[in-house]
PDB file of C-alpha atoms in Angstrom:
ATOM      1  CA  MET A   1      -8.963  33.889 -27.014  1.00 38.00           C
ATOM      2  CA  SER A   2      -7.226  30.631 -28.691  1.00 47.00           C
ATOM      3  CA  SER A   3      -4.661  28.964 -26.568  1.00 50.00           C
ATOM      4  CA  THR A   4      -1.739  27.722 -29.201  1.00 53.00           C
ATOM      5  CA  ALA A   5      -1.295  24.767 -29.602  1.00 53.00           C
ATOM      6  CA  GLU A   6       1.490  24.584 -27.138  1.00 59.00           C
ATOM      7  CA  GLU A   7      -0.383  25.120 -24.664  1.00 62.00           C
ATOM      8  CA  ASP A   8      -2.740  22.603 -25.518  1.00 58.00           C
ATOM      9  CA  GLY A   9      -0.272  19.950 -25.274  1.00 66.00           C
ATOM     10  CA  ILE A  10       0.404  21.730 -22.087  1.00 79.00           C
ATOM     11  CA  MET A  11      -3.207  21.104 -20.144  1.00 84.00           C
ATOM     12  CA  LEU A  12      -3.013  17.914 -21.735  1.00 87.00           C
ATOM     13  CA  GLU A  13       0.323  16.387 -20.862  1.00 90.00           C
ATOM     14  CA  ASP A  14      -0.932  18.069 -17.208  1.00 91.00           C
ATOM     15  CA  VAL A  15      -3.837  15.409 -17.068  1.00 92.00           C
ATOM     16  CA  ILE A  16      -1.362  12.333 -18.000  1.00 93.00           C
ATOM     17  CA  LYS A  17       0.874  13.835 -15.545  1.00 95.00           C
ATOM     18  CA  ASP A  18      -1.738  13.737 -12.670  1.00 95.00           C
ATOM     19  CA  LEU A  19      -3.312  10.878 -13.681  1.00 95.00           C
ATOM     20  CA  ARG A  20       0.125   9.228 -13.633  1.00 96.00           C
ATOM     21  CA  SER A  21       0.329  10.753 -10.090  1.00 96.00           C
ATOM     22  CA  ALA A  22      -2.942   9.028  -8.560  1.00 96.00           C
ATOM     23  CA  ASN A  23      -2.423   5.476  -9.692  1.00 96.00           C
ATOM     24  CA  GLU A  24       0.675   5.668  -8.584  1.00 96.00           C
ATOM     25  CA  LYS A  25      -0.571   6.940  -5.263  1.00 96.00           C
ATOM     26  CA  ALA A  26      -3.052   3.933  -5.524  1.00 96.00           C
ATOM     27  CA  ILE A  27      -0.693   1.378  -5.775  1.00 96.00           C
ATOM     28  CA  GLU A  28       1.327   2.324  -2.885  1.00 95.00           C
ATOM     29  CA  ALA A  29      -1.917   2.328  -0.696  1.00 93.00           C
ATOM     30  CA  LEU A  30      -2.250  -0.608  -1.896  1.00 93.00           C
ATOM     31  CA  ARG A  31       1.460  -2.278  -0.931  1.00 91.00           C
ATOM     32  CA  ARG A  32       0.995  -0.397   2.029  1.00 87.00           C
ATOM     33  CA  ASP A  33      -2.384  -2.478   2.725  1.00 86.00           C
ATOM     34  CA  LEU A  34      -0.815  -5.848   1.767  1.00 86.00           C
ATOM     35  CA  SER A  35       2.679  -5.249   3.852  1.00 79.00           C
ATOM     36  CA  LYS A  36      -0.112  -5.655   6.851  1.00 72.00           C
ATOM     37  CA  VAL A  37      -1.706  -8.906   5.922  1.00 75.00           C
ATOM     38  CA  ARG A  38      -0.498 -11.298   7.783  1.00 69.00           C
ATOM     39  CA  THR A  39       1.429 -14.049   5.616  1.00 72.00           C
ATOM     40  CA  GLY A  40       3.032 -17.477   7.357  1.00 71.00           C
ATOM     41  CA  ARG A  41       6.941 -15.850   6.817  1.00 76.00           C
ATOM     42  CA  ALA A  42       8.175 -13.250   9.287  1.00 78.00           C
ATOM     43  CA  HIS A  43       8.830  -9.652   7.542  1.00 79.00           C
ATOM     44  CA  ALA A  44       9.847  -6.288  10.063  1.00 79.00           C
ATOM     45  CA  GLY A  45       7.134  -4.539   8.158  1.00 79.00           C
ATOM     46  CA  MET A  46       5.023  -6.460   9.783  1.00 80.00           C
ATOM     47  CA  LEU A  47       5.582  -4.144  12.625  1.00 83.00           C
ATOM     48  CA  ASP A  48       5.015  -0.883  10.696  1.00 82.00           C
ATOM     49  CA  SER A  49       1.801  -0.355  12.440  1.00 81.00           C
ATOM     50  CA  ILE A  50       2.428  -0.641  16.199  1.00 87.00           C
ATOM     51  CA  ARG A  51       2.674   2.427  17.718  1.00 90.00           C
ATOM     52  CA  VAL A  52       4.868   2.271  21.438  1.00 90.00           C
ATOM     53  CA  ASP A  53       3.578   4.583  24.084  1.00 88.00           C
ATOM     54  CA  TYR A  54       6.482   6.554  24.767  1.00 87.00           C
ATOM     55  CA  TYR A  55       5.989   9.062  28.158  1.00 86.00           C
ATOM     56  CA  GLY A  56       2.660   9.597  26.752  1.00 88.00           C
ATOM     57  CA  VAL A  57       3.123   9.925  22.951  1.00 90.00           C
ATOM     58  CA  PRO A  58       2.153   6.957  20.468  1.00 91.00           C
ATOM     59  CA  THR A  59       5.166   6.062  19.186  1.00 90.00           C
ATOM     60  CA  PRO A  60       6.560   3.661  16.091  1.00 90.00           C
ATOM     61  CA  LEU A  61       7.913   0.936  17.121  1.00 88.00           C
ATOM     62  CA  SER A  62      10.744   2.038  14.109  1.00 88.00           C
ATOM     63  CA  GLN A  63      11.886   4.726  15.805  1.00 90.00           C
ATOM     64  CA  MET A  64      11.967   3.268  19.754  1.00 91.00           C
ATOM     65  CA  ALA A  65      13.680  -0.278  18.757  1.00 90.00           C
ATOM     66  CA  THR A  66      15.809  -2.125  16.045  1.00 91.00           C
ATOM     67  CA  VAL A  67      13.156  -5.587  14.670  1.00 91.00           C
ATOM     68  CA  SER A  68      15.045  -7.936  12.740  1.00 92.00           C
ATOM     69  CA  VAL A  69      14.326 -11.277  11.429  1.00 91.00           C
ATOM     70  CA  PRO A  70      16.897 -14.022  12.095  1.00 91.00           C
ATOM     71  CA  GLU A  71      14.942 -16.910  11.078  1.00 89.00           C
ATOM     72  CA  PRO A  72      11.589 -17.562   8.815  1.00 84.00           C
ATOM     73  CA  ARG A  73       8.905 -17.490  11.534  1.00 85.00           C
ATOM     74  CA  LEU A  74      10.928 -15.504  14.587  1.00 90.00           C
ATOM     75  CA  ILE A  75      10.968 -11.907  14.601  1.00 90.00           C
ATOM     76  CA  THR A  76      13.115 -10.315  17.325  1.00 93.00           C
ATOM     77  CA  VAL A  77      13.023  -6.380  18.499  1.00 92.00           C
ATOM     78  CA  LYS A  78      15.194  -4.245  20.794  1.00 93.00           C
ATOM     79  CA  PRO A  79      14.131  -1.557  22.457  1.00 92.00           C
ATOM     80  CA  TRP A  80      16.819   1.037  22.469  1.00 92.00           C
ATOM     81  CA  GLU A  81      15.726   2.197  26.012  1.00 90.00           C
ATOM     82  CA  GLN A  82      16.229  -0.992  28.125  1.00 89.00           C
ATOM     83  CA  SER A  83      13.534   1.107  30.440  1.00 89.00           C
ATOM     84  CA  GLN A  84      10.952   1.192  27.302  1.00 88.00           C
ATOM     85  CA  THR A  85      10.529  -2.976  26.820  1.00 90.00           C
ATOM     86  CA  LYS A  86       7.399  -3.782  28.677  1.00 91.00           C
ATOM     87  CA  ALA A  87       6.049  -1.009  26.211  1.00 90.00           C
ATOM     88  CA  VAL A  88       7.006  -2.355  23.098  1.00 90.00           C
ATOM     89  CA  GLU A  89       5.848  -5.734  24.675  1.00 90.00           C
ATOM     90  CA  LYS A  90       2.353  -4.444  25.226  1.00 90.00           C
ATOM     91  CA  ALA A  91       2.252  -2.913  22.265  1.00 90.00           C
ATOM     92  CA  ILE A  92       2.899  -5.539  19.802  1.00 87.00           C
ATOM     93  CA  ARG A  93       0.550  -7.937  22.150  1.00 88.00           C
ATOM     94  CA  GLU A  94      -2.275  -5.211  21.811  1.00 87.00           C
ATOM     95  CA  GLY A  95      -1.803  -4.898  18.405  1.00 80.00           C
ATOM     96  CA  GLU A  96      -4.200  -5.835  15.446  1.00 72.00           C
ATOM     97  CA  LEU A  97      -2.022  -9.108  14.640  1.00 74.00           C
ATOM     98  CA  GLY A  98      -2.579 -10.673  17.627  1.00 76.00           C
ATOM     99  CA  LEU A  99       0.910 -11.681  17.856  1.00 83.00           C
ATOM    100  CA  ASN A 100       2.290 -12.702  21.206  1.00 88.00           C
ATOM    101  CA  PRO A 101       5.989 -11.229  22.621  1.00 91.00           C
ATOM    102  CA  GLN A 102       8.136 -12.797  24.668  1.00 91.00           C
ATOM    103  CA  THR A 103      11.122 -11.190  26.381  1.00 90.00           C
ATOM    104  CA  ASP A 104      14.070 -12.133  28.420  1.00 88.00           C
ATOM    105  CA  GLY A 105      14.269  -8.496  29.356  1.00 81.00           C
ATOM    106  CA  VAL A 106      16.251  -6.568  26.368  1.00 86.00           C
ATOM    107  CA  LEU A 107      14.973  -8.628  23.596  1.00 92.00           C
ATOM    108  CA  ILE A 108      11.668  -8.986  22.799  1.00 92.00           C
ATOM    109  CA  ARG A 109      10.559 -12.492  20.163  1.00 93.00           C
ATOM    110  CA  ILE A 110       7.773 -12.428  18.331  1.00 90.00           C
ATOM    111  CA  PRO A 111       6.932 -16.348  16.825  1.00 90.00           C
ATOM    112  CA  ILE A 112       5.044 -16.083  13.871  1.00 84.00           C
ATOM    113  CA  PRO A 113       2.689 -19.030  14.184  1.00 80.00           C
ATOM    114  CA  ALA A 114       1.865 -20.756  10.816  1.00 79.00           C
ATOM    115  CA  LEU A 115      -1.471 -20.225   9.566  1.00 78.00           C
ATOM    116  CA  THR A 116      -4.569 -22.714   9.573  1.00 83.00           C
ATOM    117  CA  GLU A 117      -6.205 -22.759   5.908  1.00 86.00           C
ATOM    118  CA  ASP A 118      -8.874 -20.887   7.050  1.00 86.00           C
ATOM    119  CA  ARG A 119      -7.333 -18.325   7.702  1.00 82.00           C
ATOM    120  CA  ARG A 120      -5.010 -18.029   4.646  1.00 85.00           C
ATOM    121  CA  LYS A 121      -8.315 -18.226   2.896  1.00 88.00           C
ATOM    122  CA  GLU A 122      -9.347 -15.266   5.090  1.00 85.00           C
ATOM    123  CA  MET A 123      -6.268 -13.589   4.284  1.00 86.00           C
ATOM    124  CA  VAL A 124      -6.502 -13.900   0.638  1.00 90.00           C
ATOM    125  CA  LYS A 125     -10.033 -12.146   0.516  1.00 90.00           C
ATOM    126  CA  LEU A 126      -8.678  -9.623   2.259  1.00 88.00           C
ATOM    127  CA  THR A 127      -6.422  -9.353  -0.412  1.00 92.00           C
ATOM    128  CA  LYS A 128      -8.699  -9.589  -2.941  1.00 94.00           C
ATOM    129  CA  ARG A 129     -10.677  -6.939  -1.490  1.00 93.00           C
ATOM    130  CA  SER A 130      -7.898  -4.536  -0.921  1.00 93.00           C
ATOM    131  CA  GLY A 131      -6.539  -5.058  -4.730  1.00 96.00           C
ATOM    132  CA  GLU A 132     -10.704  -4.334  -5.873  1.00 96.00           C
ATOM    133  CA  ASP A 133     -10.177  -1.134  -3.806  1.00 96.00           C
ATOM    134  CA  CYS A 134      -7.516   0.092  -5.636  1.00 96.00           C
ATOM    135  CA  LYS A 135      -9.047  -0.829  -9.327  1.00 97.00           C
ATOM    136  CA  VAL A 136     -11.631   1.140  -7.923  1.00 97.00           C
ATOM    137  CA  ALA A 137      -9.626   4.412  -6.973  1.00 97.00           C
ATOM    138  CA  ILE A 138      -8.049   3.799 -10.208  1.00 97.00           C
ATOM    139  CA  ARG A 139     -11.097   3.975 -12.216  1.00 97.00           C
ATOM    140  CA  LYS A 140     -12.378   6.977 -10.630  1.00 97.00           C
ATOM    141  CA  ASN A 141      -8.948   8.304 -11.881  1.00 96.00           C
ATOM    142  CA  ARG A 142     -10.083   7.397 -15.851  1.00 96.00           C
ATOM    143  CA  ARG A 143     -13.229   8.874 -14.915  1.00 96.00           C
ATOM    144  CA  ASP A 144     -11.393  12.372 -13.832  1.00 95.00           C
ATOM    145  CA  ALA A 145      -8.804  12.489 -16.215  1.00 95.00           C
ATOM    146  CA  ASN A 146     -11.693  11.714 -18.904  1.00 95.00           C
ATOM    147  CA  GLU A 147     -13.467  14.462 -17.809  1.00 94.00           C
ATOM    148  CA  MET A 148     -11.311  17.053 -17.521  1.00 93.00           C
ATOM    149  CA  ILE A 149     -10.165  16.583 -21.303  1.00 92.00           C
ATOM    150  CA  ASP A 150     -14.155  16.466 -22.430  1.00 93.00           C
ATOM    151  CA  ALA A 151     -14.131  20.083 -20.440  1.00 92.00           C
ATOM    152  CA  PHE A 152     -11.369  21.092 -22.039  1.00 90.00           C
ATOM    153  CA  ASP A 153     -12.583  19.830 -25.592  1.00 89.00           C
ATOM    154  CA  LYS A 154     -15.811  21.315 -24.954  1.00 89.00           C
ATOM    155  CA  ASP A 155     -14.752  24.606 -24.547  1.00 89.00           C
ATOM    156  CA  GLY A 156     -12.315  25.007 -27.738  1.00 87.00           C
ATOM    157  CA  LYS A 157      -9.291  24.646 -25.341  1.00 87.00           C
ATOM    158  CA  VAL A 158      -7.780  21.643 -27.148  1.00 86.00           C
ATOM    159  CA  SER A 159      -8.777  20.196 -30.930  1.00 87.00           C
ATOM    160  CA  GLY A 160     -11.020  16.788 -30.585  1.00 87.00           C
ATOM    161  CA  ASP A 161      -8.255  14.902 -32.435  1.00 90.00           C
ATOM    162  CA  ASP A 162      -5.968  15.846 -29.431  1.00 90.00           C
ATOM    163  CA  ALA A 163      -8.856  15.073 -26.652  1.00 90.00           C
ATOM    164  CA  GLU A 164      -9.448  11.367 -28.323  1.00 93.00           C
ATOM    165  CA  ARG A 165      -5.297  10.631 -28.309  1.00 93.00           C
ATOM    166  CA  THR A 166      -4.779  11.807 -25.232  1.00 93.00           C
ATOM    167  CA  LYS A 167      -8.187   9.800 -24.263  1.00 94.00           C
ATOM    168  CA  LYS A 168      -6.372   6.753 -25.617  1.00 96.00           C
ATOM    169  CA  LYS A 169      -3.154   7.469 -23.723  1.00 96.00           C
ATOM    170  CA  VAL A 170      -5.344   7.711 -20.393  1.00 95.00           C
ATOM    171  CA  GLU A 171      -6.704   4.017 -21.421  1.00 96.00           C
ATOM    172  CA  ASP A 172      -3.570   2.556 -22.605  1.00 96.00           C
ATOM    173  CA  MET A 173      -2.099   3.927 -18.598  1.00 96.00           C
ATOM    174  CA  ILE A 174      -5.163   2.036 -17.069  1.00 96.00           C
ATOM    175  CA  ALA A 175      -4.879  -0.964 -18.659  1.00 97.00           C
ATOM    176  CA  GLU A 176      -0.678  -1.220 -17.300  1.00 97.00           C
ATOM    177  CA  ALA A 177      -2.122   0.463 -13.992  1.00 97.00           C
ATOM    178  CA  THR A 178      -4.655  -2.880 -13.558  1.00 97.00           C
ATOM    179  CA  LYS A 179      -2.475  -5.143 -14.329  1.00 97.00           C
ATOM    180  CA  GLN A 180       0.111  -3.859 -11.779  1.00 97.00           C
ATOM    181  CA  VAL A 181      -2.404  -4.849  -9.513  1.00 97.00           C
ATOM    182  CA  ASP A 182      -3.468  -7.698 -10.499  1.00 97.00           C
ATOM    183  CA  THR A 183       0.322  -9.119 -10.470  1.00 97.00           C
ATOM    184  CA  ILE A 184       0.636  -7.301  -6.582  1.00 95.00           C
ATOM    185  CA  ILE A 185      -1.882  -9.513  -5.564  1.00 96.00           C
ATOM    186  CA  ALA A 186      -1.433 -12.623  -7.492  1.00 95.00           C
ATOM    187  CA  SER A 187       1.949 -12.270  -5.522  1.00 93.00           C
ATOM    188  CA  LYS A 188       1.227 -11.631  -2.051  1.00 91.00           C
ATOM    189  CA  GLU A 189      -2.277 -15.146  -2.611  1.00 91.00           C
ATOM    190  CA  LYS A 190       0.987 -16.768  -3.422  1.00 89.00           C
ATOM    191  CA  GLU A 191       3.066 -15.518  -1.105  1.00 85.00           C
ATOM    192  CA  ILE A 192      -0.171 -16.162   1.411  1.00 84.00           C
ATOM    193  CA  LEU A 193      -0.723 -19.860   0.502  1.00 84.00           C
ATOM    194  CA  GLU A 194       2.847 -21.362   0.908  1.00 78.00           C
ATOM    195  CA  VAL A 195       2.889 -23.392   3.498  1.00 63.00           C
TER     196      VAL A 195
END
């Protein structure tokens, strides 16, 4: 029983949709990773990975405090429950960013120290590594899509011409995703190296 041309198109479109979705997920994961990379400038997203012990439950900081950036090198955190100020301060201090919060009992001020030249170079390397990891994920997505197209072609579910056209579309999508990764990495490097 052979499939109709319409069914062939649907199968190949599913491959393209899956590839698009997988690439978007890889790029979103890269953006999330890079938001944690410290630059010399303060931004509220720096504290997204901070979890506060809230009555024994690790709770995201954003769910228990207002985080703002009043100056380029200062973050302020105002816990909604004043009784949690010490716990919030402790979580920030013990976090992986190496920050040194100061509190007046109500408001927590977090000065963001300027990065040293060595630390900037280290951050750029980390950024490039994250970009490379993302590109590896994107290449894996291409391999998976091409294997699926080849399987459809081999089983006679799609014509050779349709398979080749879809593979060309896959290559174009991979080139676009790789270009997007390069742009994101270049932008982050520029932000890190900005003094």
